[in-house]
mmCIF file of C-alpha atoms and ligand atoms in Angstrom:
data_model
loop_
_atom_site.group_PDB
_atom_site.id
_atom_site.type_symbol
_atom_site.label_atom_id
_atom_site.label_comp_id
_atom_site.label_asym_id
_atom_site.label_seq_id
_atom_site.Cartn_x
_atom_site.Cartn_y
_atom_site.Cartn_z
ATOM 1 C CA MET A 1 -28.509 31.890 -17.060
ATOM 2 C CA VAL A 2 -25.455 33.127 -15.220
ATOM 3 C CA ASN A 3 -26.480 31.040 -12.239
ATOM 4 C CA SER A 4 -26.870 27.839 -14.194
ATOM 5 C CA LEU A 5 -23.559 28.439 -15.920
ATOM 6 C CA LEU A 6 -21.939 28.883 -12.526
ATOM 7 C CA LEU A 7 -23.537 25.669 -11.286
ATOM 8 C CA LEU A 8 -22.298 23.850 -14.335
ATOM 9 C CA LEU A 9 -18.786 25.142 -13.784
ATOM 10 C CA LEU A 10 -18.882 24.167 -10.112
ATOM 11 C CA ALA A 11 -20.177 20.687 -10.968
ATOM 12 C CA HIS A 12 -17.373 20.341 -13.474
ATOM 13 C CA ALA A 13 -14.768 21.408 -10.913
ATOM 14 C CA GLY A 14 -16.237 18.872 -8.463
ATOM 15 C CA ALA A 15 -16.051 16.106 -11.041
ATOM 16 C CA GLN A 16 -12.426 17.003 -11.789
ATOM 17 C CA ASN A 17 -11.665 16.617 -8.093
ATOM 18 C CA ASP A 18 -13.088 13.136 -8.169
ATOM 19 C CA LEU A 19 -10.647 12.063 -10.853
ATOM 20 C CA PRO A 20 -7.463 10.202 -9.956
ATOM 21 C CA ALA A 21 -3.953 11.356 -10.907
ATOM 22 C CA ASP A 22 -4.283 9.414 -14.151
ATOM 23 C CA LYS A 23 -6.959 11.289 -16.087
ATOM 24 C CA HIS A 24 -7.104 8.381 -18.543
ATOM 25 C CA ALA A 25 -7.493 5.705 -15.891
ATOM 26 C CA THR A 26 -9.793 2.833 -16.825
ATOM 27 C CA LYS A 27 -13.414 2.962 -15.757
ATOM 28 C CA GLU A 28 -12.872 0.432 -12.951
ATOM 29 C CA THR A 29 -9.859 2.391 -11.688
ATOM 30 C CA MET A 30 -11.847 5.633 -11.672
ATOM 31 C CA ASN A 31 -14.640 3.835 -9.826
ATOM 32 C CA LEU A 32 -12.230 2.428 -7.276
ATOM 33 C CA TYR A 33 -10.875 5.899 -6.579
ATOM 34 C CA ARG A 34 -14.336 7.379 -6.101
ATOM 35 C CA ASN A 35 -15.469 4.445 -3.972
ATOM 36 C CA LEU A 36 -12.378 4.652 -1.758
ATOM 37 C CA HIS A 37 -13.428 8.206 -0.881
ATOM 38 C CA LYS A 38 -16.964 6.992 -0.190
ATOM 39 C CA SER A 39 -15.858 3.970 1.838
ATOM 40 C CA LEU A 40 -14.383 6.299 4.471
ATOM 41 C CA GLN A 41 -17.927 6.743 5.766
ATOM 42 C CA LYS A 42 -18.412 2.969 6.091
ATOM 43 C CA GLY A 43 -15.335 1.846 7.931
ATOM 44 C CA ILE A 44 -11.721 0.741 7.684
ATOM 45 C CA MET A 45 -10.850 -2.080 5.301
ATOM 46 C CA PHE A 46 -8.486 -4.638 6.785
ATOM 47 C CA GLY A 47 -5.578 -5.596 4.573
ATOM 48 C CA HIS A 48 -2.856 -8.233 4.741
ATOM 49 C CA GLN A 49 0.344 -8.566 2.715
ATOM 50 C CA ASP A 50 0.763 -11.853 0.779
ATOM 51 C CA ASP A 51 -2.356 -13.176 2.495
ATOM 52 C CA TYR A 52 -3.251 -15.705 -0.224
ATOM 53 C CA ALA A 53 0.304 -16.957 -0.780
ATOM 54 C CA TYR A 54 1.400 -18.265 2.621
ATOM 55 C CA GLY A 55 0.905 -18.057 6.352
ATOM 56 C CA VAL A 56 2.488 -19.391 9.496
ATOM 57 C CA ASN A 57 3.499 -23.027 8.811
ATOM 58 C CA TRP A 58 1.953 -23.280 5.317
ATOM 59 C CA GLU A 59 2.521 -22.014 1.799
ATOM 60 C CA TYR A 60 0.818 -22.119 -1.586
ATOM 61 C CA LYS A 61 -2.424 -23.858 -0.591
ATOM 62 C CA PRO A 62 -5.165 -22.615 -2.923
ATOM 63 C CA GLY A 63 -7.920 -20.779 -1.050
ATOM 64 C CA ARG A 64 -6.045 -20.694 2.228
ATOM 65 C CA SER A 65 -5.423 -17.559 4.277
ATOM 66 C CA ASP A 66 -4.471 -17.038 7.941
ATOM 67 C CA ILE A 67 -7.122 -14.312 8.181
ATOM 68 C CA LYS A 68 -9.757 -16.688 6.820
ATOM 69 C CA ASP A 69 -8.609 -19.511 9.088
ATOM 70 C CA VAL A 70 -9.204 -17.218 12.079
ATOM 71 C CA THR A 71 -12.331 -15.278 11.026
ATOM 72 C CA GLY A 72 -13.990 -17.231 8.197
ATOM 73 C CA ASP A 73 -13.454 -14.323 5.797
ATOM 74 C CA TYR A 74 -10.599 -12.976 3.699
ATOM 75 C CA PRO A 75 -9.067 -9.537 4.208
ATOM 76 C CA ALA A 76 -10.692 -6.663 2.299
ATOM 77 C CA VAL A 77 -7.341 -5.580 0.886
ATOM 78 C CA LEU A 78 -4.722 -7.910 -0.571
ATOM 79 C CA GLY A 79 -1.151 -6.624 -0.383
ATOM 80 C CA CYS A 80 1.273 -7.866 -3.069
ATOM 81 C CA GLU A 81 4.929 -7.332 -3.923
ATOM 82 C CA ILE A 82 6.836 -7.111 -7.206
ATOM 83 C CA GLY A 83 10.437 -6.720 -6.029
ATOM 84 C CA ARG A 84 12.744 -8.614 -8.486
ATOM 85 C CA ILE A 85 10.373 -8.289 -11.420
ATOM 86 C CA GLU A 86 12.914 -5.720 -12.609
ATOM 87 C CA LEU A 87 15.459 -8.544 -12.946
ATOM 88 C CA ASP A 88 13.111 -10.886 -14.800
ATOM 89 C CA TRP A 89 13.086 -13.301 -11.914
ATOM 90 C CA GLU A 90 10.258 -15.815 -11.755
ATOM 91 C CA LYS A 91 9.703 -15.160 -8.059
ATOM 92 C CA ASP A 92 9.651 -11.998 -5.942
ATOM 93 C CA LEU A 93 12.170 -11.327 -3.199
ATOM 94 C CA ASP A 94 9.981 -13.221 -0.724
ATOM 95 C CA GLY A 95 9.715 -16.282 -2.968
ATOM 96 C CA VAL A 96 6.230 -15.750 -4.431
ATOM 97 C CA PRO A 97 6.078 -16.635 -8.154
ATOM 98 C CA PHE A 98 4.825 -13.689 -10.221
ATOM 99 C CA ASP A 99 2.412 -16.020 -12.012
ATOM 100 C CA SER A 100 0.857 -16.832 -8.645
ATOM 101 C CA THR A 101 0.743 -13.149 -7.688
ATOM 102 C CA ARG A 102 -1.198 -12.473 -10.878
ATOM 103 C CA GLN A 103 -3.694 -15.220 -9.967
ATOM 104 C CA TYR A 104 -4.078 -13.945 -6.397
ATOM 105 C CA ILE A 105 -4.812 -10.499 -7.780
ATOM 106 C CA GLN A 106 -7.474 -11.952 -10.069
ATOM 107 C CA GLN A 107 -9.011 -13.872 -7.164
ATOM 108 C CA ALA A 108 -9.069 -10.790 -4.949
ATOM 109 C CA TYR A 109 -10.604 -8.698 -7.717
ATOM 110 C CA ASN A 110 -13.261 -11.348 -8.440
ATOM 111 C CA ARG A 111 -14.345 -11.285 -4.832
ATOM 112 C CA GLY A 112 -14.557 -7.499 -4.863
ATOM 113 C CA SER A 113 -11.466 -6.878 -2.735
ATOM 114 C CA VAL A 114 -8.929 -4.095 -3.182
ATOM 115 C CA ILE A 115 -5.318 -4.729 -4.256
ATOM 116 C CA THR A 116 -2.218 -2.783 -3.244
ATOM 117 C CA MET A 117 1.321 -3.338 -4.497
ATOM 118 C CA SER A 118 4.717 -2.555 -3.012
ATOM 119 C CA TRP A 119 7.996 -2.653 -4.920
ATOM 120 C CA HIS A 120 11.220 -3.331 -3.005
ATOM 121 C CA LEU A 121 13.207 -2.810 -6.175
ATOM 122 C CA ASN A 122 16.934 -3.372 -6.175
ATOM 123 C CA ASN A 123 19.335 -0.453 -6.302
ATOM 124 C CA PRO A 124 19.737 0.198 -10.055
ATOM 125 C CA PHE A 125 23.017 2.039 -9.451
ATOM 126 C CA THR A 126 24.892 -0.595 -7.458
ATOM 127 C CA GLY A 127 22.907 -3.717 -8.348
ATOM 128 C CA LYS A 128 22.465 -4.501 -4.653
ATOM 129 C CA THR A 129 19.147 -4.643 -2.801
ATOM 130 C CA ALA A 130 16.616 -1.894 -2.024
ATOM 131 C CA TRP A 131 18.357 -1.586 1.350
ATOM 132 C CA ASP A 132 21.620 -0.437 -0.224
ATOM 133 C CA PRO A 133 21.463 3.290 0.452
ATOM 134 C CA ALA A 134 24.240 4.377 -1.922
ATOM 135 C CA PRO A 135 24.099 8.152 -2.252
ATOM 136 C CA GLY A 136 23.641 9.357 -5.810
ATOM 137 C CA THR A 137 21.364 6.507 -6.850
ATOM 138 C CA VAL A 138 18.315 8.669 -7.568
ATOM 139 C CA LYS A 139 20.360 11.143 -9.571
ATOM 140 C CA ALA A 140 21.924 8.295 -11.545
ATOM 141 C CA ILE A 141 18.601 6.853 -12.676
ATOM 142 C CA LEU A 142 16.869 10.094 -13.658
ATOM 143 C CA PRO A 143 17.279 11.478 -17.215
ATOM 144 C CA GLY A 144 20.898 12.390 -17.851
ATOM 145 C CA GLY A 145 22.070 9.870 -15.260
ATOM 146 C CA VAL A 146 24.265 6.880 -16.102
ATOM 147 C CA LYS A 147 21.591 4.365 -15.105
ATOM 148 C CA ASN A 148 18.545 6.036 -16.647
ATOM 149 C CA ALA A 149 18.270 3.425 -19.403
ATOM 150 C CA VAL A 150 18.504 0.636 -16.839
ATOM 151 C CA TYR A 151 15.752 2.190 -14.769
ATOM 152 C CA ASN A 152 13.561 2.608 -17.854
ATOM 153 C CA SER A 153 14.017 -1.047 -18.711
ATOM 154 C CA TRP A 154 12.908 -1.926 -15.161
ATOM 155 C CA LEU A 155 9.808 0.216 -15.531
ATOM 156 C CA ASP A 156 9.044 -1.575 -18.808
ATOM 157 C CA LYS A 157 8.802 -4.795 -16.813
ATOM 158 C CA VAL A 158 6.576 -3.247 -14.167
ATOM 159 C CA ALA A 159 4.325 -1.889 -16.923
ATOM 160 C CA ALA A 160 4.092 -5.308 -18.584
ATOM 161 C CA PHE A 161 3.099 -6.935 -15.309
ATOM 162 C CA MET A 162 0.486 -4.302 -14.484
ATOM 163 C CA GLN A 163 -0.939 -4.625 -17.986
ATOM 164 C CA SER A 164 -1.159 -8.401 -17.636
ATOM 165 C CA LEU A 165 -3.690 -8.103 -14.802
ATOM 166 C CA LYS A 166 -7.030 -8.818 -16.428
ATOM 167 C CA GLY A 167 -10.526 -9.512 -15.141
ATOM 168 C CA ALA A 168 -13.001 -11.976 -16.657
ATOM 169 C CA LYS A 169 -14.118 -9.528 -19.328
ATOM 170 C CA GLY A 170 -10.581 -8.588 -20.281
ATOM 171 C CA GLU A 171 -10.744 -5.369 -18.271
ATOM 172 C CA ALA A 172 -7.597 -4.193 -16.495
ATOM 173 C CA ILE A 173 -7.614 -4.874 -12.748
ATOM 174 C CA PRO A 174 -6.995 -1.703 -10.714
ATOM 175 C CA VAL A 175 -4.060 -1.687 -8.295
ATOM 176 C CA ILE A 176 -3.014 0.824 -5.644
ATOM 177 C CA PHE A 177 0.699 1.157 -6.390
ATOM 178 C CA ARG A 178 2.873 2.540 -3.602
ATOM 179 C CA PRO A 179 6.384 2.946 -4.940
ATOM 180 C CA PHE A 180 9.166 4.440 -2.797
ATOM 181 C CA HIS A 181 7.416 3.656 0.464
ATOM 182 C CA GLU A 182 8.832 4.764 3.831
ATOM 183 C CA LEU A 183 10.547 7.561 1.935
ATOM 184 C CA ASN A 184 11.300 9.675 5.017
ATOM 185 C CA GLY A 185 13.366 6.872 6.514
ATOM 186 C CA SER A 186 16.894 6.263 5.254
ATOM 187 C CA TRP A 187 17.056 2.468 4.966
ATOM 188 C CA PHE A 188 16.098 2.371 1.273
ATOM 189 C CA TRP A 189 18.144 3.986 -1.503
ATOM 190 C CA TRP A 190 15.272 6.432 -2.159
ATOM 191 C CA GLY A 191 15.256 7.435 1.524
ATOM 192 C CA ARG A 192 15.675 10.781 3.178
ATOM 193 C CA ASN A 193 19.451 10.872 3.690
ATOM 194 C CA ASN A 194 20.125 9.411 0.272
ATOM 195 C CA CYS A 195 18.528 11.997 -2.014
ATOM 196 C CA THR A 196 17.181 15.535 -1.897
ATOM 197 C CA PRO A 197 13.451 16.344 -1.712
ATOM 198 C CA GLU A 198 13.621 17.575 -5.325
ATOM 199 C CA GLU A 199 15.239 14.338 -6.486
ATOM 200 C CA LEU A 200 12.588 12.220 -4.790
ATOM 201 C CA LYS A 201 9.783 14.335 -6.227
ATOM 202 C CA ASN A 202 11.348 14.057 -9.672
ATOM 203 C CA LEU A 203 11.728 10.307 -9.291
ATOM 204 C CA TYR A 204 8.106 9.890 -8.249
ATOM 205 C CA GLN A 205 6.833 12.061 -11.098
ATOM 206 C CA TYR A 206 9.188 10.490 -13.629
ATOM 207 C CA THR A 207 8.109 6.967 -12.667
ATOM 208 C CA GLU A 208 4.438 7.796 -12.875
ATOM 209 C CA ARG A 209 4.801 9.678 -16.164
ATOM 210 C CA TYR A 210 6.771 6.794 -17.662
ATOM 211 C CA LEU A 211 4.256 4.111 -16.646
ATOM 212 C CA ARG A 212 1.221 6.192 -17.507
ATOM 213 C CA ASP A 213 2.198 8.303 -20.513
ATOM 214 C CA VAL A 214 5.018 6.338 -22.130
ATOM 215 C CA LYS A 215 3.783 2.804 -21.437
ATOM 216 C CA GLY A 216 0.048 3.535 -21.318
ATOM 217 C CA VAL A 217 -0.606 1.835 -17.980
ATOM 218 C CA HIS A 218 -4.026 3.069 -16.840
ATOM 219 C CA ASN A 219 -5.029 0.733 -14.041
ATOM 220 C CA LEU A 220 -3.021 2.308 -11.226
ATOM 221 C CA LEU A 221 -3.838 4.572 -8.334
ATOM 222 C CA TYR A 222 -0.742 6.097 -6.767
ATOM 223 C CA ALA A 223 -0.006 6.128 -3.050
ATOM 224 C CA TYR A 224 2.456 8.488 -1.372
ATOM 225 C CA ASN A 225 3.804 6.621 1.592
ATOM 226 C CA THR A 226 6.061 7.761 4.446
ATOM 227 C CA ASP A 227 7.158 5.972 7.578
ATOM 228 C CA ARG A 228 6.352 7.401 11.044
ATOM 229 C CA PHE A 229 6.411 11.197 10.996
ATOM 230 C CA ALA A 230 6.062 14.015 13.507
ATOM 231 C CA THR A 231 4.588 16.985 11.673
ATOM 232 C CA LYS A 232 2.656 17.970 8.579
ATOM 233 C CA GLU A 233 5.784 19.660 7.243
ATOM 234 C CA GLU A 234 7.804 16.488 7.642
ATOM 235 C CA TYR A 235 5.060 14.461 5.978
ATOM 236 C CA LEU A 236 4.889 16.788 2.983
ATOM 237 C CA GLU A 237 8.613 17.484 2.589
ATOM 238 C CA ARG A 238 8.884 15.110 -0.381
ATOM 239 C CA TYR A 239 5.263 15.150 -1.555
ATOM 240 C CA PRO A 240 5.353 15.197 -5.370
ATOM 241 C CA GLY A 241 2.160 17.260 -5.686
ATOM 242 C CA ASP A 242 -1.586 16.733 -5.796
ATOM 243 C CA GLU A 243 -1.660 15.944 -9.484
ATOM 244 C CA TRP A 244 0.549 12.859 -8.913
ATOM 245 C CA VAL A 245 -1.030 11.287 -5.870
ATOM 246 C CA ASP A 246 -4.323 9.552 -5.050
ATOM 247 C CA ILE A 247 -3.763 7.993 -1.667
ATOM 248 C CA ILE A 248 -1.660 9.254 1.204
ATOM 249 C CA GLY A 249 -0.465 6.984 3.954
ATOM 250 C CA PHE A 250 2.271 6.070 6.375
ATOM 251 C CA ASP A 251 3.727 2.909 7.916
ATOM 252 C CA ILE A 252 3.926 2.412 11.650
ATOM 253 C CA TYR A 253 5.216 -0.515 13.689
ATOM 254 C CA GLN A 254 5.136 -1.243 17.370
ATOM 255 C CA LYS A 255 8.449 -2.568 18.605
ATOM 256 C CA ASP A 256 9.774 -3.561 21.993
ATOM 257 C CA ALA A 257 7.787 -4.611 25.015
ATOM 258 C CA VAL A 258 4.037 -4.545 25.528
ATOM 259 C CA LYS A 259 4.574 -1.662 27.932
ATOM 260 C CA THR A 260 4.904 0.562 24.852
ATOM 261 C CA ASN A 261 1.197 0.054 24.074
ATOM 262 C CA GLU A 262 0.144 3.485 25.318
ATOM 263 C CA ALA A 263 2.882 5.239 23.366
ATOM 264 C CA PHE A 264 1.946 3.326 20.224
ATOM 265 C CA ILE A 265 -1.747 4.229 20.565
ATOM 266 C CA ALA A 266 -0.859 7.887 21.108
ATOM 267 C CA ASP A 267 1.496 8.002 18.100
ATOM 268 C CA LEU A 268 -0.968 6.250 15.828
ATOM 269 C CA ASP A 269 -3.830 8.482 16.926
ATOM 270 C CA LYS A 270 -1.831 11.689 16.524
ATOM 271 C CA SER A 271 -0.377 10.720 13.139
ATOM 272 C CA LEU A 272 -3.796 9.747 11.816
ATOM 273 C CA THR A 273 -5.209 13.096 12.908
ATOM 274 C CA THR A 274 -2.471 14.872 10.948
ATOM 275 C CA LEU A 275 -2.894 12.551 7.963
ATOM 276 C CA GLU A 276 -6.647 13.160 7.847
ATOM 277 C CA ALA A 277 -6.111 16.914 7.954
ATOM 278 C CA ILE A 278 -3.683 16.690 5.022
ATOM 279 C CA ALA A 279 -6.070 14.394 3.143
ATOM 280 C CA LYS A 280 -8.872 16.913 3.569
ATOM 281 C CA GLU A 281 -6.766 19.850 2.419
ATOM 282 C CA HIS A 282 -5.469 17.968 -0.607
ATOM 283 C CA ASN A 283 -8.616 15.934 -1.353
ATOM 284 C CA LYS A 284 -6.776 12.587 -1.091
ATOM 285 C CA VAL A 285 -7.720 9.232 0.369
ATOM 286 C CA PRO A 286 -5.952 8.581 3.707
ATOM 287 C CA ALA A 287 -4.764 5.043 4.495
ATOM 288 C CA LEU A 288 -2.598 3.211 6.999
ATOM 289 C CA THR A 289 -0.347 1.675 4.359
ATOM 290 C CA GLU A 290 1.443 -0.739 6.766
ATOM 291 C CA PHE A 291 1.228 -1.453 10.476
ATOM 292 C CA GLY A 292 2.023 -4.231 12.895
ATOM 293 C CA TYR A 293 3.534 -5.676 16.044
ATOM 294 C CA ASN A 294 5.678 -8.647 15.118
ATOM 295 C CA THR A 295 4.373 -11.982 16.510
ATOM 296 C CA VAL A 296 1.532 -10.010 18.199
ATOM 297 C CA PRO A 297 2.816 -10.739 21.718
ATOM 298 C CA ASP A 298 -0.238 -9.198 23.412
ATOM 299 C CA SER A 299 -3.436 -11.285 23.524
ATOM 300 C CA THR A 300 -5.750 -8.245 23.312
ATOM 301 C CA TRP A 301 -3.646 -6.102 20.965
ATOM 302 C CA TRP A 302 -6.369 -5.792 18.298
ATOM 303 C CA THR A 303 -9.142 -4.348 20.409
ATOM 304 C CA ASN A 304 -7.094 -2.748 23.185
ATOM 305 C CA VAL A 305 -4.269 -1.255 21.176
ATOM 306 C CA LEU A 306 -4.731 -1.077 17.405
ATOM 307 C CA TRP A 307 -8.441 -0.256 17.586
ATOM 308 C CA GLN A 308 -7.845 2.343 20.293
ATOM 309 C CA GLY A 309 -5.545 4.157 17.888
ATOM 310 C CA LEU A 310 -7.868 3.704 14.896
ATOM 311 C CA LYS A 311 -11.361 4.098 16.273
ATOM 312 C CA ASN A 312 -11.640 7.883 16.062
ATOM 313 C CA HIS A 313 -10.391 7.979 12.483
ATOM 314 C CA LYS A 314 -11.554 7.535 8.951
ATOM 315 C CA VAL A 315 -8.929 5.876 6.823
ATOM 316 C CA ALA A 316 -9.711 3.717 3.820
ATOM 317 C CA TYR A 317 -7.634 0.744 4.880
ATOM 318 C CA ALA A 318 -4.992 -0.603 7.247
ATOM 319 C CA LEU A 319 -2.531 -3.198 5.916
ATOM 320 C CA GLY A 320 -0.891 -5.748 8.221
ATOM 321 C CA TRP A 321 2.478 -7.060 7.063
ATOM 322 C CA ARG A 322 3.254 -10.584 5.906
ATOM 323 C CA ASN A 323 2.967 -13.850 7.858
ATOM 324 C CA ALA A 324 6.294 -15.311 6.817
ATOM 325 C CA GLY A 325 6.490 -17.481 9.959
ATOM 326 C CA ASP A 326 9.858 -19.107 10.597
ATOM 327 C CA LYS A 327 12.144 -17.606 7.959
ATOM 328 C CA GLY A 328 14.786 -20.280 8.392
ATOM 329 C CA ASN A 329 17.449 -17.703 9.320
ATOM 330 C CA GLY A 330 16.640 -17.547 13.017
ATOM 331 C CA GLU A 331 13.981 -14.877 12.463
ATOM 332 C CA THR A 332 10.249 -15.297 12.895
ATOM 333 C CA GLU A 333 7.883 -12.862 11.316
ATOM 334 C CA TYR A 334 4.082 -12.678 11.435
ATOM 335 C CA TRP A 335 1.818 -9.711 12.008
ATOM 336 C CA VAL A 336 -1.683 -11.157 12.064
ATOM 337 C CA PRO A 337 -2.852 -14.198 14.043
ATOM 338 C CA TYR A 338 -3.293 -17.760 12.834
ATOM 339 C CA PRO A 339 -5.507 -20.340 14.601
ATOM 340 C CA GLY A 340 -4.209 -20.917 18.112
ATOM 341 C CA GLN A 341 -2.031 -17.789 18.180
ATOM 342 C CA GLN A 342 -2.517 -15.897 21.445
ATOM 343 C CA SER A 343 -4.326 -12.917 19.903
ATOM 344 C CA ALA A 344 -6.634 -14.983 17.642
ATOM 345 C CA SER A 345 -9.815 -14.692 19.722
ATOM 346 C CA ASP A 346 -9.264 -10.967 20.189
ATOM 347 C CA PHE A 347 -8.861 -10.683 16.435
ATOM 348 C CA VAL A 348 -12.323 -12.222 16.031
ATOM 349 C CA GLN A 349 -13.680 -9.476 18.320
ATOM 350 C CA PHE A 350 -11.896 -6.922 16.151
ATOM 351 C CA TYR A 351 -13.344 -8.555 13.019
ATOM 352 C CA GLN A 352 -16.853 -8.243 14.480
ATOM 353 C CA LEU A 353 -16.606 -4.503 15.128
ATOM 354 C CA PRO A 354 -19.080 -2.724 12.835
ATOM 355 C CA ARG A 355 -16.434 -0.437 11.362
ATOM 356 C CA THR A 356 -13.789 -3.047 10.502
ATOM 357 C CA LEU A 357 -14.388 -4.242 6.947
ATOM 358 C CA PHE A 358 -13.314 -7.592 5.529
ATOM 359 C CA ALA A 359 -13.831 -9.188 2.096
ATOM 360 C CA LYS A 360 -17.574 -9.814 2.397
ATOM 361 C CA ASP A 361 -18.238 -6.280 3.642
ATOM 362 C CA VAL A 362 -16.245 -4.729 0.860
ATOM 363 C CA ALA A 363 -17.840 -6.936 -1.812
ATOM 364 C CA ALA A 364 -21.137 -5.309 -0.847
ATOM 365 C CA LEU A 365 -19.605 -1.876 -1.462
ATOM 366 C CA LYS A 366 -18.934 -2.812 -5.101
ATOM 367 C CA MET A 367 -15.672 -0.916 -5.287
ATOM 368 C CA TYR A 368 -15.289 -1.284 -9.063
ATOM 369 C CA GLN A 369 -18.764 -0.143 -10.106
HETATM 370 C C1 BMA B 1 10.392 -6.762 5.177
HETATM 371 C C2 BMA B 1 10.481 -8.181 5.671
HETATM 372 C C3 BMA B 1 11.360 -8.929 4.712
HETATM 373 C C4 BMA B 1 10.790 -8.798 3.298
HETATM 374 C C5 BMA B 1 10.540 -7.351 2.918
HETATM 375 C C6 BMA B 1 9.873 -7.203 1.579
HETATM 376 O O1 BMA B 1 9.713 -5.960 6.058
HETATM 377 O O2 BMA B 1 9.198 -8.769 5.711
HETATM 378 O O3 BMA B 1 11.401 -10.277 5.095
HETATM 379 O O4 BMA B 1 11.677 -9.365 2.379
HETATM 380 O O5 BMA B 1 9.750 -6.750 3.912
HETATM 381 O O6 BMA B 1 8.597 -7.785 1.546
#
């Protein structure tokens, strides 16, 4: 009797651990969370920001994708953005209409892919962009601050968008939301030099509580997302707590010349080891929330660099940044190949590795069931 009671209690504790931060998350969101944990044993899902919207030298062509043009399959994870939704704009800060974003999310969901969302929200204190690091912003938007009502009204718009994401049966489409990304850097107003650890934790918790408990948004998993980091302590300095977070990740970019390949592999490998240790201790899903080497100037970067850093690790997904192409301001930006790009054939090799997962692989995993 005592034994079976103990077993029951243990089973209950185990089940509690399988629940996401939102204990009232929809069934599909709960399933996604559980399946993300399970997918770690299968491989690493490849993700790409704005993949369905545009690529190098094209935009808004239904069904098109640079990843598909190169491999024949879509990425397993679709990255989307909602910066400027807070201002009621029709398009996000990169020009993608929110109505299109909603459709891309529905398409990704219908094919069984996973969706993640970033939010480069403007600075609610100064009205300038996310990159305006005015000190005092976080304090000003929290309760008691002069811009709290403004921030709430912005969250109302985020909530409305999230609640407008519906599958064929009217069910809410789950999204991995990663607000306040790269929070240990100082380029965004929520960054390290621009607020205290307590303020950031409060902001994270406040935002989640508002969306979840005030607005009743129940289709989100929450990602805690730093930039490059050196130690576990640095990673966790602003961690809002286990009850607020589902996925833990970091962003890492290779810059400079190809001769930095070895250093990049070593940094990626070391950071992933630390991330996995934290994920184990805190029972979270580890992910590489953004990575890349702009214009991929190394023809074997995928198998000889990125995979060398990834291959000994179990992370749910790795998200490459957006293929904006020629931005018309003298800058060129793309992070995954397109047909004819110098790393395209190496990317096909990478695609064929048994542990890299793309849309067809992940459809078979039935992430929402
Ligand atoms: C940056 C660049 C910008 C873009 C921003 C938000 O890294 O890609 O061009 O506006 O992300 O997506």
